[in-house]
mmCIF file of C-alpha atoms and ligand atoms in Angstrom:
data_model
loop_
_atom_site.group_PDB
_atom_site.id
_atom_site.type_symbol
_atom_site.label_atom_id
_atom_site.label_comp_id
_atom_site.label_asym_id
_atom_site.label_seq_id
_atom_site.Cartn_x
_atom_site.Cartn_y
_atom_site.Cartn_z
ATOM 1 C CA MET A 1 0.004 0.066 0.056
ATOM 2 C CA ASN A 2 0.968 3.743 -0.868
ATOM 3 C CA MET A 3 2.916 4.880 2.646
ATOM 4 C CA GLN A 4 1.070 7.881 2.848
ATOM 5 C CA ARG A 5 -2.372 6.625 1.841
ATOM 6 C CA ALA A 6 -1.593 4.174 5.085
ATOM 7 C CA ALA A 7 -0.841 7.459 7.446
ATOM 8 C CA SER A 8 -3.631 8.513 6.497
ATOM 9 C CA PHE A 9 -5.826 5.728 6.346
ATOM 10 C CA ARG A 10 -8.811 5.789 8.948
ATOM 11 C CA GLY A 11 -10.596 3.111 10.313
ATOM 12 C CA PRO A 12 -13.718 3.199 13.103
ATOM 13 C CA PRO A 13 -13.934 5.515 15.457
ATOM 14 C CA VAL A 14 -13.666 4.034 18.869
ATOM 15 C CA VAL A 15 -14.453 5.548 21.944
ATOM 16 C CA ALA A 16 -12.605 4.684 25.608
ATOM 17 C CA LEU A 17 -13.837 5.422 29.066
ATOM 18 C CA CYS A 18 -11.163 5.690 31.115
ATOM 19 C CA GLY A 19 -9.832 6.786 34.845
ATOM 20 C CA GLY A 20 -6.016 6.386 35.969
ATOM 21 C CA VAL A 21 -3.340 3.633 36.454
ATOM 22 C CA GLY A 22 -5.540 0.456 34.546
ATOM 23 C CA GLY A 23 -7.089 2.597 32.181
ATOM 24 C CA ALA A 24 -4.499 4.250 31.033
ATOM 25 C CA LYS A 25 -2.916 1.020 29.915
ATOM 26 C CA LEU A 26 -5.320 -0.440 28.049
ATOM 27 C CA ALA A 27 -5.806 2.901 26.462
ATOM 28 C CA LEU A 28 -1.994 2.399 25.227
ATOM 29 C CA GLY A 29 -2.797 -0.933 23.389
ATOM 30 C CA LEU A 30 -5.775 0.650 21.711
ATOM 31 C CA GLU A 31 -3.836 3.993 20.699
ATOM 32 C CA ARG A 32 -0.557 1.745 19.855
ATOM 33 C CA LEU A 33 -3.274 -0.452 17.528
ATOM 34 C CA ILE A 34 -5.281 2.518 15.965
ATOM 35 C CA GLY A 35 -4.135 5.219 16.452
ATOM 36 C CA ALA A 36 -6.056 8.581 16.127
ATOM 37 C CA ASP A 37 -9.307 6.535 15.550
ATOM 38 C CA LEU A 38 -9.314 6.589 19.009
ATOM 39 C CA THR A 39 -11.072 9.071 21.878
ATOM 40 C CA VAL A 40 -10.276 8.801 25.513
ATOM 41 C CA ILE A 41 -12.702 10.195 27.909
ATOM 42 C CA VAL A 42 -10.962 10.838 31.163
ATOM 43 C CA ASN A 43 -12.085 11.101 34.894
ATOM 44 C CA THR A 44 -11.739 14.834 36.427
ATOM 45 C CA GLY A 45 -13.636 13.628 38.998
ATOM 46 C CA ASP A 46 -9.921 13.124 41.221
ATOM 47 C CA ASP A 47 -8.852 16.685 39.740
ATOM 48 C CA PHE A 48 -8.268 19.248 43.272
ATOM 49 C CA GLU A 49 -6.878 22.532 43.880
ATOM 50 C CA HIS A 50 -3.368 21.860 45.609
ATOM 51 C CA LEU A 51 -0.463 24.248 46.119
ATOM 52 C CA GLY A 52 -2.940 26.589 44.029
ATOM 53 C CA LEU A 53 -2.395 24.597 41.116
ATOM 54 C CA HIS A 54 -5.308 22.794 39.363
ATOM 55 C CA VAL A 55 -4.124 18.885 39.568
ATOM 56 C CA SER A 56 -5.831 16.582 36.927
ATOM 57 C CA PRO A 57 -4.199 13.383 38.168
ATOM 58 C CA ASP A 58 -6.229 11.059 35.544
ATOM 59 C CA ILE A 59 -5.580 13.035 32.405
ATOM 60 C CA ASP A 60 -1.999 13.316 33.333
ATOM 61 C CA THR A 61 -1.791 9.524 34.031
ATOM 62 C CA VAL A 62 -3.139 8.878 30.397
ATOM 63 C CA VAL A 63 -1.356 11.635 28.724
ATOM 64 C CA TYR A 64 1.743 10.413 30.488
ATOM 65 C CA THR A 65 0.919 6.865 29.548
ATOM 66 C CA LEU A 66 0.215 7.578 25.884
ATOM 67 C CA GLY A 67 3.146 10.018 25.341
ATOM 68 C CA GLY A 68 5.855 7.516 26.485
ATOM 69 C CA LEU A 69 6.696 9.617 29.578
ATOM 70 C CA SER A 70 5.313 7.874 32.526
ATOM 71 C CA ASP A 71 6.775 5.927 35.515
ATOM 72 C CA LEU A 72 6.095 2.350 35.181
ATOM 73 C CA GLU A 73 7.234 1.492 38.554
ATOM 74 C CA ARG A 74 4.570 3.827 40.506
ATOM 75 C CA GLY A 75 2.164 3.849 37.574
ATOM 76 C CA TRP A 76 1.352 7.764 37.951
ATOM 77 C CA GLY A 77 3.548 10.432 37.726
ATOM 78 C CA ARG A 78 6.814 11.596 35.160
ATOM 79 C CA ALA A 79 9.677 8.861 34.609
ATOM 80 C CA ASP A 80 13.136 10.134 35.488
ATOM 81 C CA GLU A 81 11.587 12.305 37.908
ATOM 82 C CA SER A 82 13.255 14.348 40.799
ATOM 83 C CA TRP A 83 12.013 15.321 44.020
ATOM 84 C CA ASN A 84 13.740 18.899 44.941
ATOM 85 C CA PHE A 85 10.399 20.917 44.604
ATOM 86 C CA MET A 86 9.007 18.977 47.333
ATOM 87 C CA GLU A 87 12.159 18.352 49.586
ATOM 88 C CA ALA A 88 12.215 22.282 49.744
ATOM 89 C CA LEU A 89 8.628 22.857 50.193
ATOM 90 C CA GLY A 90 9.034 20.238 53.458
ATOM 91 C CA ALA A 91 12.034 22.514 54.703
ATOM 92 C CA LEU A 92 9.547 25.516 54.613
ATOM 93 C CA GLY A 93 7.183 23.648 56.454
ATOM 94 C CA GLY A 94 4.476 23.566 53.163
ATOM 95 C CA GLU A 95 2.247 20.659 52.389
ATOM 96 C CA THR A 96 4.139 17.413 51.126
ATOM 97 C CA TRP A 97 1.432 14.415 51.566
ATOM 98 C CA PHE A 98 0.513 14.684 48.109
ATOM 99 C CA ARG A 99 3.795 14.608 46.085
ATOM 100 C CA LEU A 100 4.637 16.856 43.030
ATOM 101 C CA GLY A 101 7.422 16.118 41.239
ATOM 102 C CA ASP A 102 9.895 18.317 39.511
ATOM 103 C CA ARG A 103 8.895 17.468 36.150
ATOM 104 C CA ASP A 104 5.663 16.652 36.533
ATOM 105 C CA LEU A 105 5.274 20.170 38.383
ATOM 106 C CA ALA A 106 5.483 21.857 35.084
ATOM 107 C CA MET A 107 2.170 20.221 33.548
ATOM 108 C CA HIS A 108 0.371 21.796 36.799
ATOM 109 C CA VAL A 109 1.781 25.082 36.756
ATOM 110 C CA GLU A 110 1.232 25.354 32.871
ATOM 111 C CA ARG A 111 -2.057 23.793 33.258
ATOM 112 C CA SER A 112 -3.038 26.585 36.049
ATOM 113 C CA ARG A 113 -1.764 29.363 33.767
ATOM 114 C CA ALA A 114 -3.788 28.040 31.000
ATOM 115 C CA LEU A 115 -7.125 28.079 32.844
ATOM 116 C CA ARG A 116 -6.651 31.216 34.366
ATOM 117 C CA SER A 117 -5.928 32.862 31.096
ATOM 118 C CA GLY A 118 -9.782 31.499 30.145
ATOM 119 C CA ILE A 119 -8.389 28.106 28.064
ATOM 120 C CA SER A 120 -10.692 25.263 28.933
ATOM 121 C CA LEU A 121 -9.718 21.687 30.044
ATOM 122 C CA THR A 122 -10.276 20.427 27.026
ATOM 123 C CA GLU A 123 -7.986 23.291 24.896
ATOM 124 C CA PHE A 124 -5.606 22.468 27.367
ATOM 125 C CA THR A 125 -5.403 18.724 27.441
ATOM 126 C CA VAL A 126 -5.598 18.383 23.240
ATOM 127 C CA ALA A 127 -3.367 20.859 22.741
ATOM 128 C CA THR A 128 -0.856 19.098 25.462
ATOM 129 C CA ALA A 129 -1.185 15.630 24.060
ATOM 130 C CA ARG A 130 -0.590 17.160 20.318
ATOM 131 C CA ARG A 131 2.481 19.153 21.463
ATOM 132 C CA LEU A 132 3.779 14.993 23.057
ATOM 133 C CA GLY A 133 2.910 13.408 19.771
ATOM 134 C CA ILE A 134 0.141 11.964 20.676
ATOM 135 C CA ALA A 135 -2.238 10.411 17.768
ATOM 136 C CA ALA A 136 -5.442 9.500 20.071
ATOM 137 C CA SER A 137 -7.829 12.384 21.266
ATOM 138 C CA ILE A 138 -7.903 12.739 24.798
ATOM 139 C CA LEU A 139 -10.751 14.276 25.989
ATOM 140 C CA PRO A 140 -11.852 15.424 30.059
ATOM 141 C CA MET A 141 -15.148 14.346 31.087
ATOM 142 C CA SER A 142 -16.406 17.884 31.280
ATOM 143 C CA ASP A 143 -14.849 21.360 31.482
ATOM 144 C CA ASP A 144 -17.329 22.038 34.571
ATOM 145 C CA ARG A 145 -16.226 20.928 38.065
ATOM 146 C CA VAL A 146 -17.194 17.545 39.135
ATOM 147 C CA GLU A 147 -15.653 16.704 42.855
ATOM 148 C CA THR A 148 -15.565 12.744 43.872
ATOM 149 C CA MET A 149 -16.514 12.796 47.693
ATOM 150 C CA VAL A 150 -15.731 9.779 49.308
ATOM 151 C CA ILE A 151 -18.543 9.253 52.390
ATOM 152 C CA THR A 152 -16.655 7.131 54.935
ATOM 153 C CA ALA A 153 -17.455 5.874 58.405
ATOM 154 C CA GLU A 154 -15.123 8.924 59.532
ATOM 155 C CA GLY A 155 -17.167 11.454 57.624
ATOM 156 C CA ALA A 156 -16.911 12.781 53.773
ATOM 157 C CA LEU A 157 -13.756 13.109 52.370
ATOM 158 C CA PRO A 158 -12.206 14.873 49.095
ATOM 159 C CA PHE A 159 -11.212 12.265 46.724
ATOM 160 C CA GLN A 160 -7.148 12.537 47.100
ATOM 161 C CA ARG A 161 -7.674 13.196 50.880
ATOM 162 C CA TYR A 162 -8.836 9.677 51.237
ATOM 163 C CA PHE A 163 -7.088 8.317 48.142
ATOM 164 C CA VAL A 164 -3.088 9.621 49.326
ATOM 165 C CA GLY A 165 -3.822 11.254 52.271
ATOM 166 C CA LEU A 166 -5.318 8.399 54.056
ATOM 167 C CA GLN A 167 -4.265 5.556 51.562
ATOM 168 C CA CYS A 168 -8.138 4.043 51.445
ATOM 169 C CA ALA A 169 -8.316 3.236 55.024
ATOM 170 C CA PRO A 170 -11.564 4.540 55.788
ATOM 171 C CA VAL A 171 -14.488 2.500 55.210
ATOM 172 C CA VAL A 172 -16.460 3.701 51.916
ATOM 173 C CA LYS A 173 -20.271 4.082 52.885
ATOM 174 C CA ARG A 174 -20.955 5.224 49.735
ATOM 175 C CA LEU A 175 -19.438 7.690 46.643
ATOM 176 C CA GLU A 176 -20.637 11.465 45.753
ATOM 177 C CA PHE A 177 -20.037 13.212 42.622
ATOM 178 C CA SER A 178 -20.650 16.928 43.090
ATOM 179 C CA ASN A 179 -21.940 18.821 39.933
ATOM 180 C CA ALA A 180 -22.242 15.897 37.628
ATOM 181 C CA GLU A 181 -26.255 15.968 37.290
ATOM 182 C CA ARG A 182 -25.340 20.076 35.941
ATOM 183 C CA ALA A 183 -21.748 19.532 34.287
ATOM 184 C CA ALA A 184 -22.035 19.722 30.481
ATOM 185 C CA ALA A 185 -20.239 17.407 28.282
ATOM 186 C CA THR A 186 -18.426 19.120 25.875
ATOM 187 C CA SER A 187 -18.942 19.222 22.248
ATOM 188 C CA GLN A 188 -15.874 17.217 21.454
ATOM 189 C CA VAL A 189 -17.354 14.346 24.099
ATOM 190 C CA LEU A 190 -20.819 14.442 22.764
ATOM 191 C CA ALA A 191 -19.197 14.684 18.920
ATOM 192 C CA ALA A 192 -17.204 11.220 19.726
ATOM 193 C CA LEU A 193 -19.681 9.318 21.365
ATOM 194 C CA ARG A 194 -22.700 10.623 18.419
ATOM 195 C CA ASN A 195 -20.478 9.799 15.667
ATOM 196 C CA PRO A 196 -22.570 7.072 13.581
ATOM 197 C CA ASP A 197 -19.707 5.454 12.177
ATOM 198 C CA LEU A 198 -18.443 4.557 16.320
ATOM 199 C CA ALA A 199 -17.013 0.874 16.349
ATOM 200 C CA ALA A 200 -17.267 0.067 19.995
ATOM 201 C CA ILE A 201 -17.326 2.095 23.600
ATOM 202 C CA ILE A 202 -14.422 0.400 25.871
ATOM 203 C CA ILE A 203 -14.854 1.092 29.509
ATOM 204 C CA CYS A 204 -11.291 0.369 30.469
ATOM 205 C CA PRO A 205 -10.521 -1.873 33.735
ATOM 206 C CA SER A 206 -10.674 1.151 35.671
ATOM 207 C CA ASN A 207 -12.013 1.421 39.356
ATOM 208 C CA PRO A 208 -15.978 1.146 38.849
ATOM 209 C CA TYR A 209 -16.855 2.863 41.657
ATOM 210 C CA LEU A 210 -13.682 5.706 41.825
ATOM 211 C CA SER A 211 -13.114 6.361 37.993
ATOM 212 C CA VAL A 212 -15.840 5.332 35.822
ATOM 213 C CA ASP A 213 -18.585 6.568 37.741
ATOM 214 C CA PRO A 214 -17.797 10.025 37.798
ATOM 215 C CA ILE A 215 -18.199 9.745 34.382
ATOM 216 C CA LEU A 216 -21.239 7.972 33.848
ATOM 217 C CA ALA A 217 -22.492 10.236 36.703
ATOM 218 C CA VAL A 218 -22.388 13.274 34.022
ATOM 219 C CA SER A 219 -25.874 13.461 32.522
ATOM 220 C CA ASP A 220 -25.445 14.117 29.145
ATOM 221 C CA ILE A 221 -23.153 11.419 29.041
ATOM 222 C CA ARG A 222 -24.851 8.846 30.464
ATOM 223 C CA ARG A 223 -27.651 10.344 27.843
ATOM 224 C CA ALA A 224 -25.368 10.016 24.877
ATOM 225 C CA LEU A 225 -24.197 6.413 25.991
ATOM 226 C CA ASP A 226 -28.075 5.249 26.383
ATOM 227 C CA GLU A 227 -28.716 6.372 22.710
ATOM 228 C CA VAL A 228 -25.154 4.909 21.001
ATOM 229 C CA THR A 229 -26.037 2.188 18.476
ATOM 230 C CA ALA A 230 -22.140 0.473 18.787
ATOM 231 C CA PRO A 231 -21.461 -2.288 21.201
ATOM 232 C CA ILE A 232 -20.531 -1.056 24.790
ATOM 233 C CA ILE A 233 -18.055 -3.406 26.009
ATOM 234 C CA ALA A 234 -16.276 -3.132 29.444
ATOM 235 C CA VAL A 235 -13.277 -5.031 30.575
ATOM 236 C CA SER A 236 -13.446 -5.896 34.257
ATOM 237 C CA PRO A 237 -10.744 -4.638 36.571
ATOM 238 C CA LEU A 238 -10.788 -7.595 38.890
ATOM 239 C CA ILE A 239 -8.835 -10.886 38.076
ATOM 240 C CA GLY A 240 -9.561 -13.782 41.085
ATOM 241 C CA GLY A 241 -11.751 -11.355 43.245
ATOM 242 C CA GLN A 242 -8.524 -8.955 43.366
ATOM 243 C CA ALA A 243 -7.753 -5.570 41.280
ATOM 244 C CA VAL A 244 -4.170 -5.161 39.889
ATOM 245 C CA LYS A 245 -3.641 -2.054 41.889
ATOM 246 C CA GLY A 246 -5.957 -0.231 43.971
ATOM 247 C CA PRO A 247 -8.696 -0.441 46.256
ATOM 248 C CA THR A 248 -11.603 -1.614 44.087
ATOM 249 C CA ALA A 249 -12.090 -4.881 46.020
ATOM 250 C CA LYS A 250 -11.724 -3.605 49.368
ATOM 251 C CA ILE A 251 -14.618 -0.715 48.378
ATOM 252 C CA MET A 252 -16.731 -3.301 46.823
ATOM 253 C CA ALA A 253 -16.339 -5.814 49.913
ATOM 254 C CA GLU A 254 -17.164 -2.452 52.188
ATOM 255 C CA LEU A 255 -20.568 -1.610 49.712
ATOM 256 C CA GLY A 256 -21.437 -5.070 50.556
ATOM 257 C CA VAL A 257 -20.888 -6.235 47.192
ATOM 258 C CA PRO A 258 -19.308 -9.640 46.162
ATOM 259 C CA ALA A 259 -15.859 -8.686 44.914
ATOM 260 C CA ASP A 260 -16.403 -11.095 41.361
ATOM 261 C CA SER A 261 -17.439 -10.717 37.713
ATOM 262 C CA ALA A 262 -20.983 -10.956 38.040
ATOM 263 C CA SER A 263 -20.642 -7.666 40.351
ATOM 264 C CA ILE A 264 -19.299 -6.037 37.804
ATOM 265 C CA ALA A 265 -21.342 -6.985 34.959
ATOM 266 C CA ARG A 266 -24.191 -5.776 37.355
ATOM 267 C CA HIS A 267 -22.714 -2.349 37.849
ATOM 268 C CA TYR A 268 -22.461 -1.837 34.167
ATOM 269 C CA ARG A 269 -25.607 -3.442 33.564
ATOM 270 C CA PHE A 270 -26.440 -0.966 30.427
ATOM 271 C CA ILE A 271 -23.139 -2.519 28.639
ATOM 272 C CA ASP A 272 -23.527 -5.301 25.898
ATOM 273 C CA GLY A 273 -20.518 -6.882 26.772
ATOM 274 C CA LEU A 274 -17.855 -7.957 29.601
ATOM 275 C CA ILE A 275 -14.382 -9.231 28.933
ATOM 276 C CA ILE A 276 -13.077 -11.205 32.212
ATOM 277 C CA ASP A 277 -9.832 -12.783 33.033
ATOM 278 C CA GLU A 278 -9.064 -16.854 32.125
ATOM 279 C CA THR A 279 -8.630 -16.956 36.208
ATOM 280 C CA ASP A 280 -12.256 -15.960 36.406
ATOM 281 C CA ARG A 281 -13.582 -18.346 33.430
ATOM 282 C CA ALA A 282 -15.535 -20.377 36.092
ATOM 283 C CA GLU A 283 -17.533 -17.318 36.378
ATOM 284 C CA ALA A 284 -18.781 -16.607 32.941
ATOM 285 C CA GLY A 285 -21.688 -19.175 33.187
ATOM 286 C CA LYS A 286 -22.907 -16.821 36.172
ATOM 287 C CA ILE A 287 -23.195 -13.653 33.629
ATOM 288 C CA ASP A 288 -26.183 -12.555 32.535
ATOM 289 C CA MET A 289 -24.620 -10.790 29.300
ATOM 290 C CA PRO A 290 -22.220 -12.134 26.411
ATOM 291 C CA VAL A 291 -18.571 -12.437 28.029
ATOM 292 C CA ARG A 292 -15.227 -12.768 26.397
ATOM 293 C CA VAL A 293 -12.422 -14.789 28.262
ATOM 294 C CA THR A 294 -8.953 -13.669 28.017
ATOM 295 C CA SER A 295 -5.956 -12.685 29.754
ATOM 296 C CA THR A 296 -6.533 -9.223 31.293
ATOM 297 C CA LEU A 297 -3.152 -8.637 33.167
ATOM 298 C CA MET A 298 -1.703 -5.924 31.325
ATOM 299 C CA ARG A 299 2.576 -6.597 32.090
ATOM 300 C CA SER A 300 3.921 -5.878 29.078
ATOM 301 C CA LEU A 301 3.448 -3.712 25.861
ATOM 302 C CA GLY A 302 2.375 -6.959 23.976
ATOM 303 C CA ASP A 303 -0.143 -7.911 26.761
ATOM 304 C CA ARG A 304 -1.663 -4.327 26.441
ATOM 305 C CA ASP A 305 -1.507 -4.507 22.409
ATOM 306 C CA ARG A 306 -3.133 -7.984 22.939
ATOM 307 C CA LEU A 307 -6.064 -7.025 25.008
ATOM 308 C CA ALA A 308 -6.536 -3.870 23.100
ATOM 309 C CA ALA A 309 -7.057 -6.249 20.419
ATOM 310 C CA ASP A 310 -9.229 -8.277 21.974
ATOM 311 C CA CYS A 311 -11.494 -5.633 22.837
ATOM 312 C CA LEU A 312 -12.204 -4.633 19.168
ATOM 313 C CA GLU A 313 -12.817 -8.203 17.996
ATOM 314 C CA PHE A 314 -14.996 -8.915 20.551
ATOM 315 C CA ALA A 315 -16.927 -5.276 20.027
ATOM 316 C CA SER A 316 -17.052 -6.229 16.156
ATOM 317 C CA HIS A 317 -18.464 -10.145 17.153
ATOM 318 C CA LEU A 318 -20.898 -7.971 19.231
ATOM 319 C CA ALA A 319 -22.036 -5.909 16.412
ATOM 320 C CA ALA A 320 -22.297 -8.534 13.804
ATOM 321 C CA GLY A 321 -24.812 -10.368 16.414
ATOM 322 C CA ALA A 322 -27.019 -7.341 16.833
ATOM 323 C CA GLN A 323 -26.813 -7.082 12.923
ATOM 324 C CA ARG A 324 -27.853 -10.427 12.502
ATOM 325 C CA ARG A 325 -30.658 -10.307 15.163
ATOM 326 C CA THR A 326 -31.824 -7.218 13.090
ATOM 327 C CA ALA A 327 -32.076 -8.717 10.047
ATOM 328 C CA THR A 328 -34.080 -11.729 10.845
HETATM 329 N N1 FO1 B 1 -0.984 8.738 44.106
HETATM 330 C C1 FO1 B 1 -0.327 8.585 45.435
HETATM 331 O O1 FO1 B 1 -0.240 7.276 46.013
HETATM 332 N N2 FO1 B 1 0.733 9.803 46.353
HETATM 333 C C2 FO1 B 1 0.721 10.749 45.943
HETATM 334 O O2 FO1 B 1 1.462 11.467 46.335
HETATM 335 C C3 FO1 B 1 0.518 10.691 44.127
HETATM 336 C C4 FO1 B 1 0.910 12.721 43.669
HETATM 337 C C5 FO1 B 1 0.037 12.674 42.603
HETATM 338 C C6 FO1 B 1 0.346 13.939 41.866
HETATM 339 C C7 FO1 B 1 0.216 14.006 40.985
HETATM 340 C C8 FO1 B 1 -0.604 12.884 39.520
HETATM 341 O O3 FO1 B 1 -0.881 13.378 38.457
HETATM 342 C C9 FO1 B 1 -1.080 11.853 40.350
HETATM 343 C C10 FO1 B 1 -0.547 11.593 41.578
HETATM 344 N N3 FO1 B 1 -0.701 10.413 42.259
HETATM 345 C C11 FO1 B 1 -0.662 10.175 43.700
HETATM 346 C C12 FO1 B 1 -1.873 9.815 42.097
HETATM 347 C C13 FO1 B 1 -3.549 9.791 42.117
HETATM 348 O O4 FO1 B 1 -3.707 10.303 43.482
HETATM 349 C C14 FO1 B 1 -4.257 8.710 41.730
HETATM 350 O O5 FO1 B 1 -3.660 7.471 41.010
HETATM 351 C C15 FO1 B 1 -5.409 8.914 41.143
HETATM 352 O O6 FO1 B 1 -6.408 9.898 41.342
HETATM 353 C C16 FO1 B 1 -6.160 7.752 41.201
HETATM 354 O O7 FO1 B 1 -6.598 7.614 39.963
#
């Protein structure tokens, strides 16, 4: 094939809904597979004002991961990081419970400056991703502020106080996403979800309660999802009743929900299919929707690519089945 044509060839668009670390791994696999045909809609319920700066942890995790800048060990922040700012801040008696690396700090300073000058979070994120050579579109779920509040046995806690400050120790009673009902989805998010050529919507293996629910709580997004005809699939974040990283299983236990794939399927009752890990193969029969069993553990780059390909294949299989049902 002519190389110029190959470079500009576009396939059907795909949307991924994504939180932080786990979700970003699959988003990277998808981006490597379909490049500019991918739009990643990212949770901003974790965003907060810290040290006078606007911090968007999940957006940054996705941007750093797709931009090849992320720290693979830590999962968040940048590789080759140094911590001089934190040390100097600590010496002055400043707040150091939430660590901002020197390189990462540049992102928060520049984003805060942009927002103060009237540039939207979407405009800043799209421009930054382009500058870092990322082919996919990375979009915040909304430009309006939505704040995830963790209602715990010890009271209501802003997300990062719960997650980083208290290391997820307090017992979760429920979650609230303040302003989600009123927050508007951006025109870019709605255009991606309403694209008539859409091949699939993929809910990444992020924490359903902390990372995906805030996206689904935005009324405009929920309504748009109700109207899509493309298959919506999710990848379960659980393997053998545990999340690879983070407090998903702990939160499920605290909410009185069994930490298994059937619970994930019930949680996302509007989806058309669920991908589960082969460790949980025996659970497939208990799930009341189409299930694809594969390896969902993403250690290597190859794992990310393979799971991304499995997602696209599963979605196209579901779409073909739906077409056959419509035709008969
Ligand atoms: N996570 C931590 O566990 N400790 C931190 O000090 C921390 C700082 C931090 C700074 C910037 C950033 O983009 C992310 C950061 N994270 C930190 C990760 C973040 O709190 C969570 O991973 C997400 O909000 C949950 O998806």
